[in-house]
Amino acid sequence: MEQQINRQILLIKRPIGIPDESCFKLVTSGIPQLLNGHVLIQTRFLSVDPYMRGRMNDRKSYIRPFQLDKVLNGGIVGEVIESKSNNFFKGDFVVGNLDWQDYSIAEEKEVRKINHEIAPVSTALGILGMPGLTAYFGLVEIGQPQINETVVVSGAAGAVGTIVGQIAKIHGCHVLGIAGSDKKTRYLIDELGFDTAINYRTAPHLRKALKEACPDGVDIYFDNVGGDISDAVISLINKFARIPLCGQISLYNETQIPTGPRIQPRLLTYSALMKGFIVHNYADRFDEGIRQLADWLKEKKLKYAENVVEGLENASKAFIGLFAGENLGKQLVKVS
Ligand SMILES: NC(=O)c1ccc[n+]([C@@H]2O[C@H](COP(=O)([O-])OP(=O)(O)OC[C@H]3O[C@@H](n4cnc5c(N)ncnc54)[C@H](OP(=O)(O)O)[C@@H]3O)[C@@H](O)[C@H]2O)c1
């Protein structure tokens, strides 16, 4: 192997509020020895995900916090460039949760091979990966979409939201997306076939705009963002509404969670279901989910967008950009 330098991104400071560049550091190290049963992987793409913000706090959650002065870790697509495994070979593309660096050594069980005949390998981090599965199981299992129902999705132009809205359309629903720019709302309607979309940053009165756009009320609210946006949508839910609680990005940088309206009376009187979930709850059904998403992709019932930033050195910038809404579709970093 020619290149022996392994660049890595460390977390060196726990962010308070919105993270900035001072929380991260690019360092170089060597590449560890390849052991039997292991593979050497060259990182091609990094997945940049909002949940990583939670791991930057030193707080108990469903996943352990990142350690200070250690390499960040997340979804990676890479190419096997050397193998001491009987199941993986040079040239295989794999996906797994690995460190944010140029080269990783991984055990066989840490990675899964990607079938790159269906779609480009990067989609294993997006529509054919964790975000796609999140959209699929959250909407289909918790949302239980029925024909002609009204579905509202927040964070609609992101990795999960773009797929939620399209799956809702496949189920014959009326779909409204909420996103943070006119470019995004136009994309949702013109390219992805959403029925309506609202720019929450410019709508003078969000609840009023939602009410006008959803004259029959809201049957399913797929919540990616929480906060004021969710308060407005939840005030419009119908009897027996379902609310898959997927993400709360508007609160991830809050040092103190603000108190909103008490929503329990509305949930109670409208017999509504609000259910939080983590995609890994459905791990034993991931193969089924990927198969379904791949079929829809092949049938051209699903489209996807990727926002690709070039260079490992720009990975922290791409991460910070999530909180400013810089991405349309799945945020990736192309490393090599
Ligand atoms: N439960 C699970 O297992 C699971 C799995 C994956 C993701 N998630 C969650 O699902 C949500 C979406 O994830 P993703 O990967 O698809 O990210 P994403 O939507 O691709 O990227 C984040 C987007 O959030 C929006 N945003 C940022 N700050 C906001 C704020 N203060 N208020 C409203 N919107 C804001 C921005 O779009 P705008 O321009 O529209 O503001 C930004 O582009 C996140 O909350 C994430 O944590 C949950």
mmCIF file of N, CA and C in Angstrom, residues 72-169:
data_model
loop_
_atom_site.group_PDB
_atom_site.id
_atom_site.type_symbol
_atom_site.label_atom_id
_atom_site.label_comp_id
_atom_site.label_asym_id
_atom_site.label_seq_id
_atom_site.Cartn_x
_atom_site.Cartn_y
_atom_site.Cartn_z
ATOM 1 N N LEU A 72 -13.843 10.215 16.090
ATOM 2 C CA LEU A 72 -15.299 10.100 15.946
ATOM 3 C C LEU A 72 -15.633 8.823 15.187
ATOM 4 N N ASN A 73 -16.856 8.399 15.331
ATOM 5 C CA ASN A 73 -17.255 7.119 14.748
ATOM 6 C C ASN A 73 -18.654 7.290 14.169
ATOM 7 N N GLY A 74 -18.888 6.647 13.029
ATOM 8 C CA GLY A 74 -20.219 6.757 12.419
ATOM 9 C C GLY A 74 -20.329 5.810 11.229
ATOM 10 N N GLY A 75 -21.380 5.997 10.446
ATOM 11 C CA GLY A 75 -21.578 5.151 9.269
ATOM 12 C C GLY A 75 -20.508 5.446 8.218
ATOM 13 N N ILE A 76 -19.936 4.380 7.664
ATOM 14 C CA ILE A 76 -18.855 4.514 6.667
ATOM 15 C C ILE A 76 -19.142 3.566 5.513
ATOM 16 N N VAL A 77 -18.898 4.027 4.292
ATOM 17 C CA VAL A 77 -18.800 3.099 3.163
ATOM 18 C C VAL A 77 -17.342 3.075 2.733
ATOM 19 N N GLY A 78 -16.790 1.894 2.585
ATOM 20 C CA GLY A 78 -15.388 1.800 2.206
ATOM 21 C C GLY A 78 -15.140 0.627 1.285
ATOM 22 N N GLU A 79 -13.885 0.587 0.792
ATOM 23 C CA GLU A 79 -13.486 -0.497 -0.107
ATOM 24 C C GLU A 79 -12.419 -1.341 0.591
ATOM 25 N N VAL A 80 -12.581 -2.634 0.517
ATOM 26 C CA VAL A 80 -11.575 -3.533 1.094
ATOM 27 C C VAL A 80 -10.331 -3.457 0.208
ATOM 28 N N ILE A 81 -9.199 -3.063 0.821
ATOM 29 C CA ILE A 81 -7.986 -2.972 0.006
ATOM 30 C C ILE A 81 -6.976 -4.059 0.376
ATOM 31 N N GLU A 82 -7.222 -4.730 1.488
ATOM 32 C CA GLU A 82 -6.395 -5.884 1.879
ATOM 33 C C GLU A 82 -7.263 -6.754 2.774
ATOM 34 N N SER A 83 -7.136 -8.076 2.625
ATOM 35 C CA SER A 83 -8.026 -8.931 3.421
ATOM 36 C C SER A 83 -7.283 -10.129 3.987
ATOM 37 N N LYS A 84 -7.547 -10.405 5.260
ATOM 38 C CA LYS A 84 -7.118 -11.669 5.867
ATOM 39 C C LYS A 84 -8.366 -12.384 6.358
ATOM 40 N N SER A 85 -9.427 -12.245 5.590
ATOM 41 C CA SER A 85 -10.713 -12.870 5.917
ATOM 42 C C SER A 85 -11.067 -13.813 4.774
ATOM 43 N N ASN A 86 -11.806 -14.868 5.103
ATOM 44 C CA ASN A 86 -12.216 -15.797 4.045
ATOM 45 C C ASN A 86 -13.504 -15.345 3.361
ATOM 46 N N ASN A 87 -14.129 -14.301 3.903
ATOM 47 C CA ASN A 87 -15.432 -13.881 3.381
ATOM 48 C C ASN A 87 -15.426 -12.540 2.671
ATOM 49 N N PHE A 88 -14.369 -11.770 2.872
ATOM 50 C CA PHE A 88 -14.277 -10.466 2.213
ATOM 51 C C PHE A 88 -13.012 -10.429 1.361
ATOM 52 N N PHE A 89 -13.135 -9.784 0.198
ATOM 53 C CA PHE A 89 -12.013 -9.800 -0.743
ATOM 54 C C PHE A 89 -11.685 -8.387 -1.198
ATOM 55 N N LYS A 90 -10.430 -8.228 -1.630
ATOM 56 C CA LYS A 90 -9.986 -6.939 -2.174
ATOM 57 C C LYS A 90 -10.989 -6.478 -3.235
ATOM 58 N N GLY A 91 -11.428 -5.243 -3.149
ATOM 59 C CA GLY A 91 -12.374 -4.733 -4.139
ATOM 60 C C GLY A 91 -13.818 -4.780 -3.667
ATOM 61 N N ASP A 92 -14.090 -5.514 -2.576
ATOM 62 C CA ASP A 92 -15.462 -5.509 -2.037
ATOM 63 C C ASP A 92 -15.769 -4.133 -1.454
ATOM 64 N N PHE A 93 -17.000 -3.677 -1.642
ATOM 65 C CA PHE A 93 -17.448 -2.464 -0.953
ATOM 66 C C PHE A 93 -18.265 -2.879 0.259
ATOM 67 N N VAL A 94 -18.022 -2.203 1.379
ATOM 68 C CA VAL A 94 -18.683 -2.590 2.633
ATOM 69 C C VAL A 94 -19.235 -1.356 3.332
ATOM 70 N N VAL A 95 -20.188 -1.613 4.237
ATOM 71 C CA VAL A 95 -20.741 -0.539 5.072
ATOM 72 C C VAL A 95 -20.673 -0.998 6.521
ATOM 73 N N GLY A 96 -20.430 -0.052 7.412
ATOM 74 C CA GLY A 96 -20.376 -0.407 8.835
ATOM 75 C C GLY A 96 -20.198 0.849 9.657
ATOM 76 N N ASN A 97 -20.235 0.689 10.964
ATOM 77 C CA ASN A 97 -19.958 1.821 11.849
ATOM 78 C C ASN A 97 -18.488 1.777 12.212
ATOM 79 N N LEU A 98 -17.740 2.701 11.625
ATOM 80 C CA LEU A 98 -16.288 2.708 11.819
ATOM 81 C C LEU A 98 -15.834 4.140 12.113
ATOM 82 N N ASP A 99 -14.535 4.276 12.351
ATOM 83 C CA ASP A 99 -14.030 5.599 12.744
ATOM 84 C C ASP A 99 -13.924 6.560 11.556
ATOM 85 N N TRP A 100 -13.967 7.852 11.899
ATOM 86 C CA TRP A 100 -13.823 8.898 10.881
ATOM 87 C C TRP A 100 -12.344 9.052 10.553
ATOM 88 N N GLN A 101 -11.877 8.243 9.601
ATOM 89 C CA GLN A 101 -10.465 8.244 9.230
ATOM 90 C C GLN A 101 -10.333 7.677 7.811
ATOM 91 N N ASP A 102 -9.111 7.788 7.264
ATOM 92 C CA ASP A 102 -8.887 7.303 5.898
ATOM 93 C C ASP A 102 -8.941 5.782 5.805
ATOM 94 N N TYR A 103 -8.337 5.109 6.792
ATOM 95 C CA TYR A 103 -8.234 3.636 6.733
ATOM 96 C C TYR A 103 -8.694 3.039 8.053
ATOM 97 N N SER A 104 -9.430 1.940 7.965
ATOM 98 C CA SER A 104 -9.869 1.240 9.182
ATOM 99 C C SER A 104 -9.584 -0.235 9.039
ATOM 100 N N ILE A 105 -9.231 -0.842 10.172
ATOM 101 C CA ILE A 105 -9.150 -2.292 10.234
ATOM 102 C C ILE A 105 -10.446 -2.748 10.894
ATOM 103 N N ALA A 106 -11.118 -3.717 10.292
ATOM 104 C CA ALA A 106 -12.395 -4.151 10.868
ATOM 105 C C ALA A 106 -12.470 -5.672 10.914
ATOM 106 N N GLU A 107 -13.179 -6.143 11.926
ATOM 107 C CA GLU A 107 -13.496 -7.575 11.974
ATOM 108 C C GLU A 107 -14.625 -7.834 10.993
ATOM 109 N N GLU A 108 -14.741 -9.090 10.571
ATOM 110 C CA GLU A 108 -15.796 -9.435 9.600
ATOM 111 C C GLU A 108 -17.170 -8.991 10.091
ATOM 112 N N LYS A 109 -17.428 -9.208 11.379
ATOM 113 C CA LYS A 109 -18.788 -8.952 11.886
ATOM 114 C C LYS A 109 -19.122 -7.459 11.965
ATOM 115 N N GLU A 110 -18.127 -6.607 11.804
ATOM 116 C CA GLU A 110 -18.379 -5.163 11.914
ATOM 117 C C GLU A 110 -18.896 -4.551 10.615
ATOM 118 N N VAL A 111 -18.769 -5.293 9.510
ATOM 119 C CA VAL A 111 -19.151 -4.720 8.214
ATOM 120 C C VAL A 111 -20.045 -5.673 7.426
ATOM 121 N N ARG A 112 -20.767 -5.075 6.479
ATOM 122 C CA ARG A 112 -21.618 -5.891 5.605
ATOM 123 C C ARG A 112 -21.305 -5.490 4.170
ATOM 124 N N LYS A 113 -21.322 -6.501 3.278
ATOM 125 C CA LYS A 113 -21.032 -6.214 1.867
ATOM 126 C C LYS A 113 -22.176 -5.427 1.230
ATOM 127 N N ILE A 114 -21.825 -4.558 0.289
ATOM 128 C CA ILE A 114 -22.852 -3.781 -0.416
ATOM 129 C C ILE A 114 -23.019 -4.355 -1.813
ATOM 130 N N ASN A 115 -24.254 -4.517 -2.204
ATOM 131 C CA ASN A 115 -24.545 -4.903 -3.583
ATOM 132 C C ASN A 115 -24.619 -3.634 -4.420
ATOM 133 N N HIS A 116 -23.551 -3.347 -5.178
ATOM 134 C CA HIS A 116 -23.547 -2.055 -5.885
ATOM 135 C C HIS A 116 -24.157 -2.142 -7.276
ATOM 136 N N GLU A 117 -24.837 -3.269 -7.556
ATOM 137 C CA GLU A 117 -25.544 -3.321 -8.846
ATOM 138 C C GLU A 117 -26.870 -2.564 -8.772
ATOM 139 N N ILE A 118 -27.425 -2.437 -7.543
ATOM 140 C CA ILE A 118 -28.740 -1.790 -7.399
ATOM 141 C C ILE A 118 -28.618 -0.270 -7.520
ATOM 142 N N ALA A 119 -27.648 0.292 -6.830
ATOM 143 C CA ALA A 119 -27.505 1.753 -6.784
ATOM 144 C C ALA A 119 -26.063 2.054 -6.371
ATOM 145 N N PRO A 120 -25.597 3.300 -6.552
ATOM 146 C CA PRO A 120 -24.223 3.635 -6.144
ATOM 147 C C PRO A 120 -23.972 3.295 -4.666
ATOM 148 N N VAL A 121 -22.718 2.964 -4.343
ATOM 149 C CA VAL A 121 -22.403 2.485 -2.988
ATOM 150 C C VAL A 121 -22.781 3.486 -1.899
ATOM 151 N N SER A 122 -22.754 4.775 -2.217
ATOM 152 C CA SER A 122 -23.070 5.791 -1.199
ATOM 153 C C SER A 122 -24.484 5.622 -0.647
ATOM 154 N N THR A 123 -25.377 5.010 -1.424
ATOM 155 C CA THR A 123 -26.771 4.874 -0.958
ATOM 156 C C THR A 123 -26.884 3.922 0.237
ATOM 157 N N ALA A 124 -25.830 3.156 0.504
ATOM 158 C CA ALA A 124 -25.858 2.284 1.699
ATOM 159 C C ALA A 124 -25.834 3.118 2.981
ATOM 160 N N LEU A 125 -25.558 4.422 2.844
ATOM 161 C CA LEU A 125 -25.614 5.310 4.007
ATOM 162 C C LEU A 125 -26.877 6.160 3.985
ATOM 163 N N GLY A 126 -27.676 6.022 2.937
ATOM 164 C CA GLY A 126 -28.851 6.866 2.789
ATOM 165 C C GLY A 126 -30.097 6.041 2.559
ATOM 166 N N ILE A 127 -30.579 6.107 1.326
ATOM 167 C CA ILE A 127 -31.876 5.479 1.048
ATOM 168 C C ILE A 127 -31.837 3.966 1.264
ATOM 169 N N LEU A 128 -30.699 3.326 1.007
ATOM 170 C CA LEU A 128 -30.597 1.872 1.232
ATOM 171 C C LEU A 128 -29.798 1.578 2.509
ATOM 172 N N GLY A 129 -29.904 2.468 3.466
ATOM 173 C CA GLY A 129 -29.185 2.289 4.726
ATOM 174 C C GLY A 129 -30.027 2.791 5.890
ATOM 175 N N MET A 130 -29.335 3.256 6.920
ATOM 176 C CA MET A 130 -30.013 3.626 8.165
ATOM 177 C C MET A 130 -31.152 4.646 7.981
ATOM 178 N N PRO A 131 -30.933 5.762 7.232
ATOM 179 C CA PRO A 131 -32.035 6.723 7.093
ATOM 180 C C PRO A 131 -33.248 6.137 6.350
ATOM 181 N N GLY A 132 -32.975 5.332 5.314
ATOM 182 C CA GLY A 132 -34.077 4.693 4.579
ATOM 183 C C GLY A 132 -34.869 3.768 5.489
ATOM 184 N N LEU A 133 -34.167 2.989 6.284
ATOM 185 C CA LEU A 133 -34.831 2.056 7.193
ATOM 186 C C LEU A 133 -35.630 2.809 8.259
ATOM 187 N N THR A 134 -35.094 3.937 8.693
ATOM 188 C CA THR A 134 -35.789 4.753 9.699
ATOM 189 C C THR A 134 -37.120 5.255 9.129
ATOM 190 N N ALA A 135 -37.049 5.763 7.898
ATOM 191 C CA ALA A 135 -38.265 6.256 7.245
ATOM 192 C C ALA A 135 -39.267 5.112 7.075
ATOM 193 N N TYR A 136 -38.772 3.990 6.597
ATOM 194 C CA TYR A 136 -39.651 2.852 6.278
ATOM 195 C C TYR A 136 -40.345 2.309 7.527
ATOM 196 N N PHE A 137 -39.562 1.943 8.538
ATOM 197 C CA PHE A 137 -40.192 1.327 9.721
ATOM 198 C C PHE A 137 -40.995 2.350 10.518
ATOM 199 N N GLY A 138 -40.485 3.572 10.617
ATOM 200 C CA GLY A 138 -41.221 4.584 11.376
ATOM 201 C C GLY A 138 -42.569 4.865 10.755
ATOM 202 N N LEU A 139 -42.580 5.025 9.438
ATOM 203 C CA LEU A 139 -43.852 5.366 8.790
ATOM 204 C C LEU A 139 -44.775 4.156 8.696
ATOM 205 N N VAL A 140 -44.234 3.041 8.214
ATOM 206 C CA VAL A 140 -45.111 1.903 7.915
ATOM 207 C C VAL A 140 -45.577 1.212 9.209
ATOM 208 N N GLU A 141 -44.659 1.035 10.156
ATOM 209 C CA GLU A 141 -45.018 0.288 11.367
ATOM 210 C C GLU A 141 -45.751 1.156 12.389
ATOM 211 N N ILE A 142 -45.246 2.362 12.604
ATOM 212 C CA ILE A 142 -45.899 3.203 13.631
ATOM 213 C C ILE A 142 -46.970 4.082 12.985
ATOM 214 N N GLY A 143 -46.646 4.646 11.825
ATOM 215 C CA GLY A 143 -47.610 5.533 11.157
ATOM 216 C C GLY A 143 -48.808 4.801 10.590
ATOM 217 N N GLN A 144 -48.595 3.553 10.126
ATOM 218 C CA GLN A 144 -49.707 2.762 9.548
ATOM 219 C C GLN A 144 -50.498 3.586 8.522
ATOM 220 N N PRO A 145 -49.843 4.071 7.461
ATOM 221 C CA PRO A 145 -50.534 4.960 6.520
ATOM 222 C C PRO A 145 -51.659 4.270 5.748
ATOM 223 N N GLN A 146 -52.779 4.965 5.650
ATOM 224 C CA GLN A 146 -53.950 4.453 4.923
ATOM 225 C C GLN A 146 -54.245 5.408 3.766
ATOM 226 N N ILE A 147 -54.829 4.857 2.717
ATOM 227 C CA ILE A 147 -55.138 5.646 1.516
ATOM 228 C C ILE A 147 -55.982 6.880 1.881
ATOM 229 N N ASN A 148 -55.642 8.005 1.255
ATOM 230 C CA ASN A 148 -56.329 9.292 1.430
ATOM 231 C C ASN A 148 -56.097 9.976 2.771
ATOM 232 N N GLU A 149 -55.267 9.420 3.612
ATOM 233 C CA GLU A 149 -54.967 10.116 4.868
ATOM 234 C C GLU A 149 -53.993 11.275 4.607
ATOM 235 N N THR A 150 -53.962 12.212 5.558
ATOM 236 C CA THR A 150 -53.029 13.337 5.449
ATOM 237 C C THR A 150 -51.810 13.065 6.328
ATOM 238 N N VAL A 151 -50.637 13.117 5.688
ATOM 239 C CA VAL A 151 -49.371 12.885 6.386
ATOM 240 C C VAL A 151 -48.553 14.172 6.358
ATOM 241 N N VAL A 152 -48.100 14.613 7.521
ATOM 242 C CA VAL A 152 -47.181 15.748 7.578
ATOM 243 C C VAL A 152 -45.825 15.231 8.047
ATOM 244 N N VAL A 153 -44.774 15.662 7.363
ATOM 245 C CA VAL A 153 -43.422 15.286 7.790
ATOM 246 C C VAL A 153 -42.586 16.549 7.958
ATOM 247 N N SER A 154 -41.913 16.651 9.108
ATOM 248 C CA SER A 154 -40.985 17.779 9.321
ATOM 249 C C SER A 154 -39.570 17.301 8.988
ATOM 250 N N GLY A 155 -38.649 18.241 8.851
ATOM 251 C CA GLY A 155 -37.311 17.864 8.361
ATOM 252 C C GLY A 155 -37.464 17.161 7.022
ATOM 253 N N ALA A 156 -38.424 17.663 6.224
ATOM 254 C CA ALA A 156 -38.901 16.899 5.066
ATOM 255 C C ALA A 156 -37.887 16.780 3.939
ATOM 256 N N ALA A 157 -36.938 17.718 3.862
ATOM 257 C CA ALA A 157 -35.996 17.678 2.742
ATOM 258 C C ALA A 157 -34.690 16.986 3.121
ATOM 259 N N GLY A 158 -34.657 16.350 4.288
ATOM 260 C CA GLY A 158 -33.440 15.670 4.725
ATOM 261 C C GLY A 158 -33.445 14.202 4.328
ATOM 262 N N ALA A 159 -32.435 13.477 4.854
ATOM 263 C CA ALA A 159 -32.236 12.077 4.486
ATOM 264 C C ALA A 159 -33.484 11.243 4.805
ATOM 265 N N VAL A 160 -33.995 11.374 6.002
ATOM 266 C CA VAL A 160 -35.162 10.571 6.408
ATOM 267 C C VAL A 160 -36.438 11.157 5.797
ATOM 268 N N GLY A 161 -36.603 12.465 5.935
ATOM 269 C CA GLY A 161 -37.857 13.106 5.533
ATOM 270 C C GLY A 161 -38.196 12.916 4.061
ATOM 271 N N THR A 162 -37.197 13.008 3.170
ATOM 272 C CA THR A 162 -37.473 12.848 1.735
ATOM 273 C C THR A 162 -38.061 11.457 1.457
ATOM 274 N N ILE A 163 -37.611 10.477 2.212
ATOM 275 C CA ILE A 163 -38.067 9.100 1.962
ATOM 276 C C ILE A 163 -39.433 8.871 2.606
ATOM 277 N N VAL A 164 -39.641 9.450 3.787
ATOM 278 C CA VAL A 164 -40.945 9.315 4.458
ATOM 279 C C VAL A 164 -42.062 9.804 3.531
ATOM 280 N N GLY A 165 -41.868 11.003 2.978
ATOM 281 C CA GLY A 165 -42.926 11.585 2.141
ATOM 282 C C GLY A 165 -43.217 10.733 0.918
ATOM 283 N N GLN A 166 -42.155 10.191 0.332
ATOM 284 C CA GLN A 166 -42.362 9.364 -0.878
ATOM 285 C C GLN A 166 -43.047 8.038 -0.532
ATOM 286 N N ILE A 167 -42.703 7.458 0.611
ATOM 287 C CA ILE A 167 -43.374 6.202 0.998
ATOM 288 C C ILE A 167 -44.846 6.484 1.313
ATOM 289 N N ALA A 168 -45.100 7.646 1.900
ATOM 290 C CA ALA A 168 -46.502 8.011 2.170
ATOM 291 C C ALA A 168 -47.266 8.157 0.854
ATOM 292 N N LYS A 169 -46.622 8.710 -0.165
ATOM 293 C CA LYS A 169 -47.288 8.825 -1.482
ATOM 294 C C LYS A 169 -47.553 7.436 -2.058
#
